Amino acid sequence: MGRFRFYTAGESHGKGLIALMEGIPAGLRVSNDGIDLQLARRQAGYGRGDRMKIEHDRVEIISGIRHGITLGSPISLLIWNKDWENWKQVMSHDPADAGKSIPVTVPRPGHADLAGILKYDHHDIRNVLERASARETAARVAAGAIARILLAEFGIQIESRVLDIGGISAKAEQQIIAAIDRAKETGDTLGGTFEVIATGVPVGLGSYIQWDQRLDGRIAQAVMSIPGVKGVEIGLGFQASRYPGSQVHDEIYFDGRFYRKTNHAGGLEGGVTNGEPVVVRAAMKPIPTLRNPLNSVDIASGVPSPAHSERSDVCAVQACSIVAEAMVALSLCEAFIDKFGGDSLEEMRRNFAGYLKGIEEYMTTPATGGDAGC
C-alpha cells in the first residue's frame, strides 16, 4: 500500500474542482451524502457572499469507490462549479477566446495577485486569482470528508467552533451579526479566530525522529495553508510562553492507564500524540477583497488605482473553521495510515487492535528491569 497523499485541481470560475486521494484502504464505506454534508457546512455562516447563492456544492465520485465501498485504488472527486455558465468565455480553454475578456491589472493588497503575476510572468491577474481563491478549499473539504470517515471507524471525531469575529466573542452572537452588517455597509471585511478539536486520537501518531515527521508541525502547516490563515497554535500556544513550566506542562497520573488532568500541550508532545484531544487554534485575517477597495497600482500603466474588486464574502471565519477541520482530518489520516496502514480496512483494524493490546500489556505488566543502555 502506498503512502497517503491528496491533491486538488481547478479554478474558482472554471468548470469544476477536483480532489485526488491515494492511500485510503479498501473496504471503507463512503457515501455521497457524507461528503455533501461537509460541503454544505463549508458554505454556511453569516457574512458569506452571493456566490453561495449560486453554488450548492455536491460531489460526483469519479473513481476508487464501487457500490459505496472503497477499492484501495486512487479516489477522484469532482465538484462542478455552477457559476461556470456565467464565465465560459472568460475562463474558456479555447485559444480562439483569447483577448475577448478584460484583463485584471490592479492587484489587491493582502492577496496573491502581485506576487503571483511576478512569479509566473503573467500579465492578467485572473491567471493568479482563479487558483489562489479560497473556492479551492471545497475540494479539500471533500477529501477531508473521506479522511474523517476513515478516522471515525477508529473512534476519532473532529469538530470546531468559532472563538471570535472582529475581536468580538462568539458568545455575543448579535454583536457579531451587527459588526458584519456594518462591515458590509462600509465595504469592509472581518476576520476572527477558531478552534478545532480532535477526540479519540490514540497515543503514538507522528514521530520525533525527523523534523518533518513531527505531527504538530504537519498539522500547523496544513492549517496555515488555508487562504487567509495567518496564525496557528496548538494547546496553550503563545500563552505557554507567559507562564512558568510548573503551570504549563501536563502532569502525568496513572489508574490502570496514563492520564492528565490538563491538556495544555493540545494532545501533542515531541511531535507525537499523547492520547489527549488534539487542540488547534487559528487566526484568519479579514478577506482582502474589499468593496471599498484599498490603494494599489495598475500593473499595465504604473498609475495608482483602487484595488480590483472581485465578488467575495464579508466574513468567512465559520467556513474557514470547517476547512480547518478537513485539514486536521487529512493530517491525522496521513499519520494514522503511516502508523497502522494496510491494504484493506480489516488489515488496518488488526494492526490497530494489536497496537492497543500491546499498550494495555505494557501498562498492566510489572516492569522487569534490565539495562538502561549499552
mmCIF file of C-alpha atoms in Angstrom:
data_model
loop_
_atom_site.group_PDB
_atom_site.id
_atom_site.type_symbol
_atom_site.label_atom_id
_atom_site.label_comp_id
_atom_site.label_asym_id
_atom_site.label_seq_id
_atom_site.Cartn_x
_atom_site.Cartn_y
_atom_site.Cartn_z
ATOM 1 C CA MET A 1 0.000 0.000 0.000
ATOM 2 C CA GLY A 2 1.321 3.458 -0.919
ATOM 3 C CA ARG A 3 1.672 6.395 1.405
ATOM 4 C CA PHE A 4 -1.378 8.602 1.851
ATOM 5 C CA ARG A 5 -1.470 11.787 -0.210
ATOM 6 C CA PHE A 6 -4.010 14.078 -1.807
ATOM 7 C CA TYR A 7 -4.100 16.824 -4.404
ATOM 8 C CA THR A 8 -6.649 19.328 -5.667
ATOM 9 C CA ALA A 9 -7.108 20.989 -9.048
ATOM 10 C CA GLY A 10 -9.406 23.565 -10.575
ATOM 11 C CA GLU A 11 -10.077 27.294 -10.750
ATOM 12 C CA SER A 12 -12.645 29.380 -8.908
ATOM 13 C CA HIS A 13 -14.744 30.065 -12.011
ATOM 14 C CA GLY A 14 -13.605 27.087 -14.072
ATOM 15 C CA LYS A 15 -15.726 24.045 -14.888
ATOM 16 C CA GLY A 16 -15.165 22.463 -11.502
ATOM 17 C CA LEU A 17 -12.845 21.381 -8.720
ATOM 18 C CA ILE A 18 -11.141 18.016 -8.362
ATOM 19 C CA ALA A 19 -9.694 16.164 -5.374
ATOM 20 C CA LEU A 20 -7.467 13.116 -5.925
ATOM 21 C CA MET A 21 -6.593 10.820 -3.000
ATOM 22 C CA GLU A 22 -4.255 7.845 -2.722
ATOM 23 C CA GLY A 23 -3.703 5.530 0.214
ATOM 24 C CA ILE A 24 -7.259 5.081 1.527
ATOM 25 C CA PRO A 25 -7.632 1.343 2.243
ATOM 26 C CA ALA A 26 -10.128 -0.912 0.520
ATOM 27 C CA GLY A 27 -13.353 -1.737 2.329
ATOM 28 C CA LEU A 28 -14.293 1.691 3.719
ATOM 29 C CA ARG A 29 -17.959 2.556 3.301
ATOM 30 C CA VAL A 30 -18.321 6.011 1.723
ATOM 31 C CA SER A 31 -21.480 7.794 0.583
ATOM 32 C CA ASN A 32 -22.108 10.953 -1.397
ATOM 33 C CA ASP A 33 -24.309 12.156 1.451
ATOM 34 C CA GLY A 34 -21.456 12.069 3.953
ATOM 35 C CA ILE A 35 -19.277 14.212 1.681
ATOM 36 C CA ASP A 36 -22.109 16.566 0.705
ATOM 37 C CA LEU A 37 -22.861 17.202 4.381
ATOM 38 C CA GLN A 38 -19.364 18.598 4.903
ATOM 39 C CA LEU A 39 -19.574 20.649 1.701
ATOM 40 C CA ALA A 40 -22.830 22.203 2.914
ATOM 41 C CA ARG A 41 -21.233 23.071 6.261
ATOM 42 C CA ARG A 42 -18.452 24.912 4.433
ATOM 43 C CA GLN A 43 -20.994 27.070 2.605
ATOM 44 C CA ALA A 44 -22.764 28.204 5.783
ATOM 45 C CA GLY A 45 -22.128 31.174 8.062
ATOM 46 C CA TYR A 46 -23.286 34.762 8.362
ATOM 47 C CA GLY A 47 -21.369 37.088 6.075
ATOM 48 C CA ARG A 48 -20.948 34.784 3.084
ATOM 49 C CA GLY A 49 -21.247 36.387 -0.356
ATOM 50 C CA ASP A 50 -23.571 35.990 -3.327
ATOM 51 C CA ARG A 51 -21.503 33.105 -4.728
ATOM 52 C CA MET A 52 -23.051 30.845 -2.102
ATOM 53 C CA LYS A 53 -26.486 31.637 -3.554
ATOM 54 C CA ILE A 54 -25.323 30.186 -6.863
ATOM 55 C CA GLU A 55 -23.289 27.191 -5.748
ATOM 56 C CA HIS A 56 -24.926 24.240 -3.999
ATOM 57 C CA ASP A 57 -21.870 22.039 -3.789
ATOM 58 C CA ARG A 58 -22.411 18.345 -4.407
ATOM 59 C CA VAL A 59 -19.735 15.752 -5.016
ATOM 60 C CA GLU A 60 -19.515 13.458 -8.009
ATOM 61 C CA ILE A 61 -17.403 10.369 -7.330
ATOM 62 C CA ILE A 62 -15.323 9.573 -10.403
ATOM 63 C CA SER A 63 -13.161 6.645 -9.286
ATOM 64 C CA GLY A 64 -11.930 4.498 -6.419
ATOM 65 C CA ILE A 65 -15.355 3.644 -4.975
ATOM 66 C CA ARG A 66 -17.734 0.897 -6.135
ATOM 67 C CA HIS A 67 -21.177 0.298 -4.665
ATOM 68 C CA GLY A 68 -20.301 2.647 -1.808
ATOM 69 C CA ILE A 69 -17.084 0.813 -0.843
ATOM 70 C CA THR A 70 -13.511 1.992 -1.450
ATOM 71 C CA LEU A 71 -11.410 -0.213 -3.712
ATOM 72 C CA GLY A 72 -7.946 0.728 -2.464
ATOM 73 C CA SER A 73 -7.246 2.483 -5.773
ATOM 74 C CA PRO A 74 -6.996 6.278 -6.211
ATOM 75 C CA ILE A 75 -10.188 8.129 -5.319
ATOM 76 C CA SER A 76 -11.124 11.093 -7.508
ATOM 77 C CA LEU A 77 -13.879 13.521 -6.602
ATOM 78 C CA LEU A 78 -15.451 16.250 -8.728
ATOM 79 C CA ILE A 79 -17.423 19.322 -7.657
ATOM 80 C CA TRP A 80 -18.976 21.170 -10.578
ATOM 81 C CA ASN A 81 -18.980 24.990 -10.483
ATOM 82 C CA LYS A 82 -22.471 26.145 -11.388
ATOM 83 C CA ASP A 83 -21.112 29.661 -11.898
ATOM 84 C CA TRP A 84 -19.110 28.316 -14.857
ATOM 85 C CA GLU A 85 -22.152 29.097 -17.020
ATOM 86 C CA ASN A 86 -21.530 32.804 -16.390
ATOM 87 C CA TRP A 87 -17.769 32.593 -17.007
ATOM 88 C CA LYS A 88 -17.496 30.295 -20.020
ATOM 89 C CA GLN A 89 -15.811 32.841 -22.255
ATOM 90 C CA VAL A 90 -13.660 34.457 -19.548
ATOM 91 C CA MET A 91 -12.333 31.060 -18.418
ATOM 92 C CA SER A 92 -12.501 29.309 -21.792
ATOM 93 C CA HIS A 93 -9.855 26.721 -22.666
ATOM 94 C CA ASP A 94 -10.164 27.588 -26.368
ATOM 95 C CA PRO A 95 -7.357 29.794 -27.813
ATOM 96 C CA ALA A 96 -9.979 31.407 -30.054
ATOM 97 C CA ASP A 97 -11.455 33.130 -26.982
ATOM 98 C CA ALA A 98 -8.170 34.819 -26.014
ATOM 99 C CA GLY A 99 -8.498 38.589 -25.805
ATOM 100 C CA LYS A 100 -12.299 38.534 -25.526
ATOM 101 C CA SER A 101 -12.332 39.405 -21.800
ATOM 102 C CA ILE A 102 -10.956 42.425 -19.983
ATOM 103 C CA PRO A 103 -7.733 41.554 -18.120
ATOM 104 C CA VAL A 104 -7.444 42.249 -14.396
ATOM 105 C CA THR A 105 -4.466 44.568 -13.912
ATOM 106 C CA VAL A 106 -4.839 46.077 -10.423
ATOM 107 C CA PRO A 107 -3.647 43.752 -7.615
ATOM 108 C CA ARG A 108 -5.384 43.558 -4.240
ATOM 109 C CA PRO A 109 -3.286 44.169 -1.123
ATOM 110 C CA GLY A 110 -3.281 41.012 1.003
ATOM 111 C CA HIS A 111 -3.979 38.658 -1.907
ATOM 112 C CA ALA A 112 -1.608 36.557 -4.025
ATOM 113 C CA ASP A 113 -2.241 38.871 -7.006
ATOM 114 C CA LEU A 114 1.022 40.834 -7.208
ATOM 115 C CA ALA A 115 3.375 38.101 -6.003
ATOM 116 C CA GLY A 116 1.691 35.640 -8.374
ATOM 117 C CA ILE A 117 1.995 37.665 -11.558
ATOM 118 C CA LEU A 118 5.642 38.429 -10.812
ATOM 119 C CA LYS A 119 6.422 34.791 -10.019
ATOM 120 C CA TYR A 120 4.682 33.256 -13.045
ATOM 121 C CA ASP A 121 5.241 36.122 -15.513
ATOM 122 C CA HIS A 122 1.518 36.734 -16.039
ATOM 123 C CA HIS A 123 0.013 39.975 -17.295
ATOM 124 C CA ASP A 124 -3.583 39.211 -16.322
ATOM 125 C CA ILE A 125 -4.142 38.810 -12.585
ATOM 126 C CA ARG A 126 -7.061 36.467 -13.275
ATOM 127 C CA ASN A 127 -4.455 33.806 -14.089
ATOM 128 C CA VAL A 128 -3.432 34.039 -10.424
ATOM 129 C CA LEU A 129 -6.602 34.803 -8.508
ATOM 130 C CA GLU A 130 -8.594 31.930 -10.001
ATOM 131 C CA ARG A 131 -6.365 29.288 -8.398
ATOM 132 C CA ALA A 132 -5.383 31.308 -5.318
ATOM 133 C CA SER A 133 -9.072 31.771 -4.489
ATOM 134 C CA ALA A 134 -10.453 30.087 -1.377
ATOM 135 C CA ARG A 135 -13.009 28.391 -3.641
ATOM 136 C CA GLU A 136 -10.338 25.661 -3.985
ATOM 137 C CA THR A 137 -10.988 24.665 -0.376
ATOM 138 C CA ALA A 138 -14.246 22.971 -1.383
ATOM 139 C CA ALA A 139 -12.096 20.202 -2.882
ATOM 140 C CA ARG A 140 -10.128 19.953 0.359
ATOM 141 C CA VAL A 141 -13.348 19.579 2.334
ATOM 142 C CA ALA A 142 -14.486 16.776 0.018
ATOM 143 C CA ALA A 143 -11.199 14.918 0.538
ATOM 144 C CA GLY A 144 -11.321 15.669 4.254
ATOM 145 C CA ALA A 145 -14.788 14.136 4.454
ATOM 146 C CA ILE A 146 -13.371 10.776 3.359
ATOM 147 C CA ALA A 147 -10.457 11.139 5.783
ATOM 148 C CA ARG A 148 -12.813 11.759 8.680
ATOM 149 C CA ILE A 149 -14.971 8.765 7.676
ATOM 150 C CA LEU A 150 -11.870 6.579 7.962
ATOM 151 C CA LEU A 151 -10.859 8.133 11.299
ATOM 152 C CA ALA A 152 -14.388 7.658 12.663
ATOM 153 C CA GLU A 153 -14.004 3.903 12.121
ATOM 154 C CA PHE A 154 -11.393 4.065 14.886
ATOM 155 C CA GLY A 155 -13.259 6.375 17.235
ATOM 156 C CA ILE A 156 -11.677 9.671 16.167
ATOM 157 C CA GLN A 157 -14.078 12.608 15.890
ATOM 158 C CA ILE A 158 -13.335 16.170 14.768
ATOM 159 C CA GLU A 159 -15.293 19.345 15.448
ATOM 160 C CA SER A 160 -14.675 23.084 15.507
ATOM 161 C CA ARG A 161 -16.014 26.283 16.990
ATOM 162 C CA VAL A 162 -15.585 29.969 16.222
ATOM 163 C CA LEU A 163 -13.971 31.832 19.131
ATOM 164 C CA ASP A 164 -14.349 35.425 17.976
ATOM 165 C CA ILE A 165 -15.032 37.557 14.918
ATOM 166 C CA GLY A 166 -13.606 41.040 14.596
ATOM 167 C CA GLY A 167 -12.471 40.863 18.217
ATOM 168 C CA ILE A 168 -15.996 40.103 19.470
ATOM 169 C CA SER A 169 -16.503 36.887 21.432
ATOM 170 C CA ALA A 170 -18.553 34.238 19.635
ATOM 171 C CA LYS A 171 -20.859 34.222 22.674
ATOM 172 C CA ALA A 172 -22.084 37.697 21.663
ATOM 173 C CA GLU A 173 -23.846 36.475 18.514
ATOM 174 C CA GLN A 174 -25.999 39.556 17.946
ATOM 175 C CA GLN A 175 -22.986 41.860 18.307
ATOM 176 C CA ILE A 176 -21.130 39.805 15.704
ATOM 177 C CA ILE A 177 -24.072 39.980 13.286
ATOM 178 C CA ALA A 178 -24.216 43.757 13.765
ATOM 179 C CA ALA A 179 -20.454 44.049 13.183
ATOM 180 C CA ILE A 180 -20.665 42.019 9.961
ATOM 181 C CA ASP A 181 -23.575 44.173 8.791
ATOM 182 C CA ARG A 182 -21.570 47.342 9.472
ATOM 183 C CA ALA A 183 -18.580 45.959 7.589
ATOM 184 C CA LYS A 184 -20.812 45.125 4.632
ATOM 185 C CA GLU A 185 -22.316 48.620 4.610
ATOM 186 C CA THR A 186 -18.890 50.268 4.619
ATOM 187 C CA GLY A 187 -17.389 47.883 2.052
ATOM 188 C CA ASP A 188 -15.063 46.287 4.605
ATOM 189 C CA THR A 189 -14.371 42.716 5.801
ATOM 190 C CA LEU A 190 -13.808 40.923 9.113
ATOM 191 C CA GLY A 191 -11.591 38.073 10.293
ATOM 192 C CA GLY A 192 -11.521 36.072 13.510
ATOM 193 C CA THR A 193 -10.247 33.018 15.349
ATOM 194 C CA PHE A 194 -11.478 29.442 15.684
ATOM 195 C CA GLU A 195 -10.580 26.162 17.337
ATOM 196 C CA VAL A 196 -10.513 22.595 16.006
ATOM 197 C CA ILE A 197 -10.637 19.661 18.431
ATOM 198 C CA ALA A 198 -9.987 16.004 17.559
ATOM 199 C CA THR A 199 -11.034 13.488 20.217
ATOM 200 C CA GLY A 200 -10.311 9.766 20.437
ATOM 201 C CA VAL A 201 -6.844 10.199 18.928
ATOM 202 C CA PRO A 202 -4.603 7.334 20.071
ATOM 203 C CA VAL A 203 -1.171 7.839 21.552
ATOM 204 C CA GLY A 204 1.714 7.435 19.114
ATOM 205 C CA LEU A 205 0.759 9.215 15.877
ATOM 206 C CA GLY A 206 3.625 11.219 14.428
ATOM 207 C CA SER A 207 7.292 10.974 15.381
ATOM 208 C CA TYR A 208 10.164 12.916 16.912
ATOM 209 C CA ILE A 209 12.708 11.049 14.742
ATOM 210 C CA GLN A 210 12.861 13.687 11.969
ATOM 211 C CA TRP A 211 11.669 17.301 11.850
ATOM 212 C CA ASP A 212 9.197 16.678 9.032
ATOM 213 C CA GLN A 213 7.612 13.724 10.849
ATOM 214 C CA ARG A 214 6.560 15.805 13.864
ATOM 215 C CA LEU A 215 2.789 15.802 13.703
ATOM 216 C CA ASP A 216 2.315 19.184 15.359
ATOM 217 C CA GLY A 217 4.380 20.720 12.559
ATOM 218 C CA ARG A 218 2.445 18.846 9.894
ATOM 219 C CA ILE A 219 -0.899 19.955 11.341
ATOM 220 C CA ALA A 220 0.273 23.553 11.683
ATOM 221 C CA GLN A 221 1.419 23.610 8.052
ATOM 222 C CA ALA A 222 -1.851 22.093 6.868
ATOM 223 C CA VAL A 223 -3.986 24.649 8.690
ATOM 224 C CA MET A 224 -1.691 27.559 7.789
ATOM 225 C CA SER A 225 -2.100 26.612 4.110
ATOM 226 C CA ILE A 226 -5.766 27.655 4.198
ATOM 227 C CA PRO A 227 -6.206 31.005 2.421
ATOM 228 C CA GLY A 228 -6.482 33.806 4.981
ATOM 229 C CA VAL A 229 -4.965 31.931 7.934
ATOM 230 C CA LYS A 230 -2.048 33.887 9.393
ATOM 231 C CA GLY A 231 -1.501 32.183 12.738
ATOM 232 C CA VAL A 232 -1.748 28.655 14.149
ATOM 233 C CA GLU A 233 -1.212 27.419 17.696
ATOM 234 C CA ILE A 234 -1.571 24.058 19.411
ATOM 235 C CA GLY A 235 -2.700 23.695 23.005
ATOM 236 C CA LEU A 236 -1.783 26.794 25.013
ATOM 237 C CA GLY A 237 0.190 28.055 22.038
ATOM 238 C CA PHE A 238 1.562 31.549 22.589
ATOM 239 C CA GLN A 239 0.158 31.643 26.118
ATOM 240 C CA ALA A 240 2.633 28.930 27.126
ATOM 241 C CA SER A 241 5.452 31.488 26.828
ATOM 242 C CA ARG A 242 3.883 33.665 29.535
ATOM 243 C CA TYR A 243 3.870 31.156 32.398
ATOM 244 C CA PRO A 244 6.492 29.108 34.269
ATOM 245 C CA GLY A 245 6.905 25.452 33.376
ATOM 246 C CA SER A 246 5.078 24.343 36.510
ATOM 247 C CA GLN A 247 1.912 25.936 35.117
ATOM 248 C CA VAL A 248 2.341 24.799 31.528
ATOM 249 C CA HIS A 249 3.258 21.116 31.414
ATOM 250 C CA ASP A 250 0.578 18.487 31.949
ATOM 251 C CA GLU A 251 1.296 16.309 34.970
ATOM 252 C CA ILE A 252 1.000 12.544 34.471
ATOM 253 C CA TYR A 253 -1.167 10.207 36.569
ATOM 254 C CA PHE A 254 -1.960 6.501 36.423
ATOM 255 C CA ASP A 255 -5.047 4.471 37.390
ATOM 256 C CA GLY A 256 -4.616 1.492 35.070
ATOM 257 C CA ARG A 257 -3.941 3.915 32.249
ATOM 258 C CA PHE A 258 -1.914 7.096 31.919
ATOM 259 C CA TYR A 259 -3.939 10.279 32.039
ATOM 260 C CA ARG A 260 -3.644 14.041 32.531
ATOM 261 C CA LYS A 261 -5.817 16.484 34.436
ATOM 262 C CA THR A 262 -4.915 19.259 31.987
ATOM 263 C CA ASN A 263 -4.221 19.402 28.266
ATOM 264 C CA HIS A 264 -2.050 22.471 27.825
ATOM 265 C CA ALA A 265 0.026 20.577 25.235
ATOM 266 C CA GLY A 266 -3.014 20.205 22.986
ATOM 267 C CA GLY A 267 -2.571 16.454 22.669
ATOM 268 C CA LEU A 268 0.941 16.575 21.214
ATOM 269 C CA GLU A 269 4.323 16.244 22.925
ATOM 270 C CA GLY A 270 7.566 15.987 20.959
ATOM 271 C CA GLY A 271 5.601 15.840 17.719
ATOM 272 C CA VAL A 272 3.725 12.721 18.893
ATOM 273 C CA THR A 273 0.105 12.405 20.008
ATOM 274 C CA ASN A 274 -0.143 11.613 23.724
ATOM 275 C CA GLY A 275 -3.710 10.290 23.871
ATOM 276 C CA GLU A 276 -5.331 13.581 24.875
ATOM 277 C CA PRO A 277 -7.579 15.550 22.485
ATOM 278 C CA VAL A 278 -5.681 17.362 19.739
ATOM 279 C CA VAL A 279 -6.497 21.072 20.042
ATOM 280 C CA VAL A 280 -5.613 23.506 17.250
ATOM 281 C CA ARG A 281 -6.458 27.207 17.094
ATOM 282 C CA ALA A 282 -6.027 29.517 14.118
ATOM 283 C CA ALA A 283 -6.408 33.185 13.234
ATOM 284 C CA MET A 284 -7.982 34.197 9.939
ATOM 285 C CA LYS A 285 -7.285 37.685 8.633
ATOM 286 C CA PRO A 286 -10.060 39.784 7.031
ATOM 287 C CA ILE A 287 -10.700 38.827 3.401
ATOM 288 C CA PRO A 288 -8.505 41.014 1.116
ATOM 289 C CA THR A 289 -11.246 41.710 -1.447
ATOM 290 C CA LEU A 290 -12.992 44.877 -0.285
ATOM 291 C CA ARG A 291 -15.993 46.504 -1.946
ATOM 292 C CA ASN A 292 -14.472 49.794 -0.787
ATOM 293 C CA PRO A 293 -11.047 48.921 -2.220
ATOM 294 C CA LEU A 294 -7.625 49.840 -0.848
ATOM 295 C CA ASN A 295 -4.985 51.758 -2.774
ATOM 296 C CA SER A 296 -2.995 49.866 -5.381
ATOM 297 C CA VAL A 297 -1.225 50.346 -8.717
ATOM 298 C CA ASP A 298 -2.257 49.287 -12.226
ATOM 299 C CA ILE A 299 0.448 46.891 -13.430
ATOM 300 C CA ALA A 300 -0.230 47.808 -17.082
ATOM 301 C CA SER A 301 0.296 51.556 -16.662
ATOM 302 C CA GLY A 302 2.001 52.058 -13.312
ATOM 303 C CA VAL A 303 -0.737 54.525 -12.396
ATOM 304 C CA PRO A 304 -2.148 54.498 -8.833
ATOM 305 C CA SER A 305 -5.590 52.906 -8.801
ATOM 306 C CA PRO A 306 -8.128 51.420 -6.366
ATOM 307 C CA ALA A 307 -7.555 47.679 -5.992
ATOM 308 C CA HIS A 308 -9.534 45.244 -8.128
ATOM 309 C CA SER A 309 -12.872 44.303 -6.559
ATOM 310 C CA GLU A 310 -13.968 40.706 -7.067
ATOM 311 C CA ARG A 311 -17.250 39.312 -5.751
ATOM 312 C CA SER A 312 -16.430 37.998 -2.295
ATOM 313 C CA ASP A 313 -17.541 37.365 1.279
ATOM 314 C CA VAL A 314 -17.636 39.909 4.082
ATOM 315 C CA CYS A 315 -16.739 37.283 6.684
ATOM 316 C CA ALA A 316 -15.893 33.590 6.232
ATOM 317 C CA VAL A 317 -14.471 32.597 9.616
ATOM 318 C CA GLN A 318 -17.055 29.864 10.172
ATOM 319 C CA ALA A 319 -16.383 28.436 6.712
ATOM 320 C CA CYS A 320 -12.651 28.585 7.396
ATOM 321 C CA SER A 321 -13.146 26.531 10.570
ATOM 322 C CA ILE A 322 -14.814 23.784 8.515
ATOM 323 C CA VAL A 323 -11.913 23.798 6.064
ATOM 324 C CA ALA A 324 -9.557 23.555 9.048
ATOM 325 C CA GLU A 325 -11.486 20.514 10.293
ATOM 326 C CA ALA A 326 -10.813 18.929 6.908
ATOM 327 C CA MET A 327 -7.109 19.774 7.007
ATOM 328 C CA VAL A 328 -6.729 18.396 10.542
ATOM 329 C CA ALA A 329 -8.609 15.264 9.437
ATOM 330 C CA LEU A 330 -6.305 14.837 6.442
ATOM 331 C CA SER A 331 -3.201 15.334 8.613
ATOM 332 C CA LEU A 332 -4.389 12.814 11.204
ATOM 333 C CA CYS A 333 -5.450 10.415 8.451
ATOM 334 C CA GLU A 334 -1.976 10.552 6.941
ATOM 335 C CA ALA A 335 -0.362 9.907 10.339
ATOM 336 C CA PHE A 336 -2.846 7.124 11.114
ATOM 337 C CA ILE A 337 -2.139 5.378 7.821
ATOM 338 C CA ASP A 338 1.612 5.793 8.392
ATOM 339 C CA LYS A 339 1.198 4.017 11.735
ATOM 340 C CA PHE A 340 -1.469 1.393 11.042
ATOM 341 C CA GLY A 341 -1.627 1.234 7.257
ATOM 342 C CA GLY A 342 -2.859 -1.799 5.406
ATOM 343 C CA ASP A 343 -4.278 -2.569 2.004
ATOM 344 C CA SER A 344 -7.742 -3.128 3.483
ATOM 345 C CA LEU A 345 -9.753 -1.663 6.326
ATOM 346 C CA GLU A 346 -9.778 -5.058 8.052
ATOM 347 C CA GLU A 347 -5.999 -5.260 7.927
ATOM 348 C CA MET A 348 -5.834 -1.788 9.435
ATOM 349 C CA ARG A 349 -8.255 -2.878 12.175
ATOM 350 C CA ARG A 350 -5.992 -5.796 13.053
ATOM 351 C CA ASN A 351 -2.936 -3.556 13.160
ATOM 352 C CA PHE A 352 -4.729 -1.047 15.367
ATOM 353 C CA ALA A 353 -6.107 -3.707 17.715
ATOM 354 C CA GLY A 354 -2.679 -5.302 18.067
ATOM 355 C CA TYR A 355 -1.143 -1.935 18.911
ATOM 356 C CA LEU A 356 -3.760 -1.192 21.583
ATOM 357 C CA LYS A 357 -3.274 -4.664 23.049
ATOM 358 C CA GLY A 358 0.462 -4.045 23.276
ATOM 359 C CA ILE A 359 -0.113 -0.765 25.106
ATOM 360 C CA GLU A 360 -2.522 -2.448 27.526
ATOM 361 C CA GLU A 361 0.014 -5.179 28.260
ATOM 362 C CA TYR A 362 2.717 -2.568 28.796
ATOM 363 C CA MET A 363 0.598 -0.811 31.410
ATOM 364 C CA THR A 364 -0.551 -3.949 33.231
ATOM 365 C CA THR A 365 2.680 -5.964 33.243
ATOM 366 C CA PRO A 366 5.194 -5.127 36.022
ATOM 367 C CA ALA A 367 8.470 -3.723 34.758
ATOM 368 C CA THR A 368 11.196 -6.372 34.588
ATOM 369 C CA GLY A 369 14.116 -4.011 34.785
ATOM 370 C CA GLY A 370 17.198 -4.537 32.602
ATOM 371 C CA ASP A 371 19.964 -2.407 31.253
ATOM 372 C CA ALA A 372 19.176 1.270 30.749
ATOM 373 C CA GLY A 373 21.732 1.474 27.973
ATOM 374 C CA CYS A 374 24.681 -0.304 26.441
#
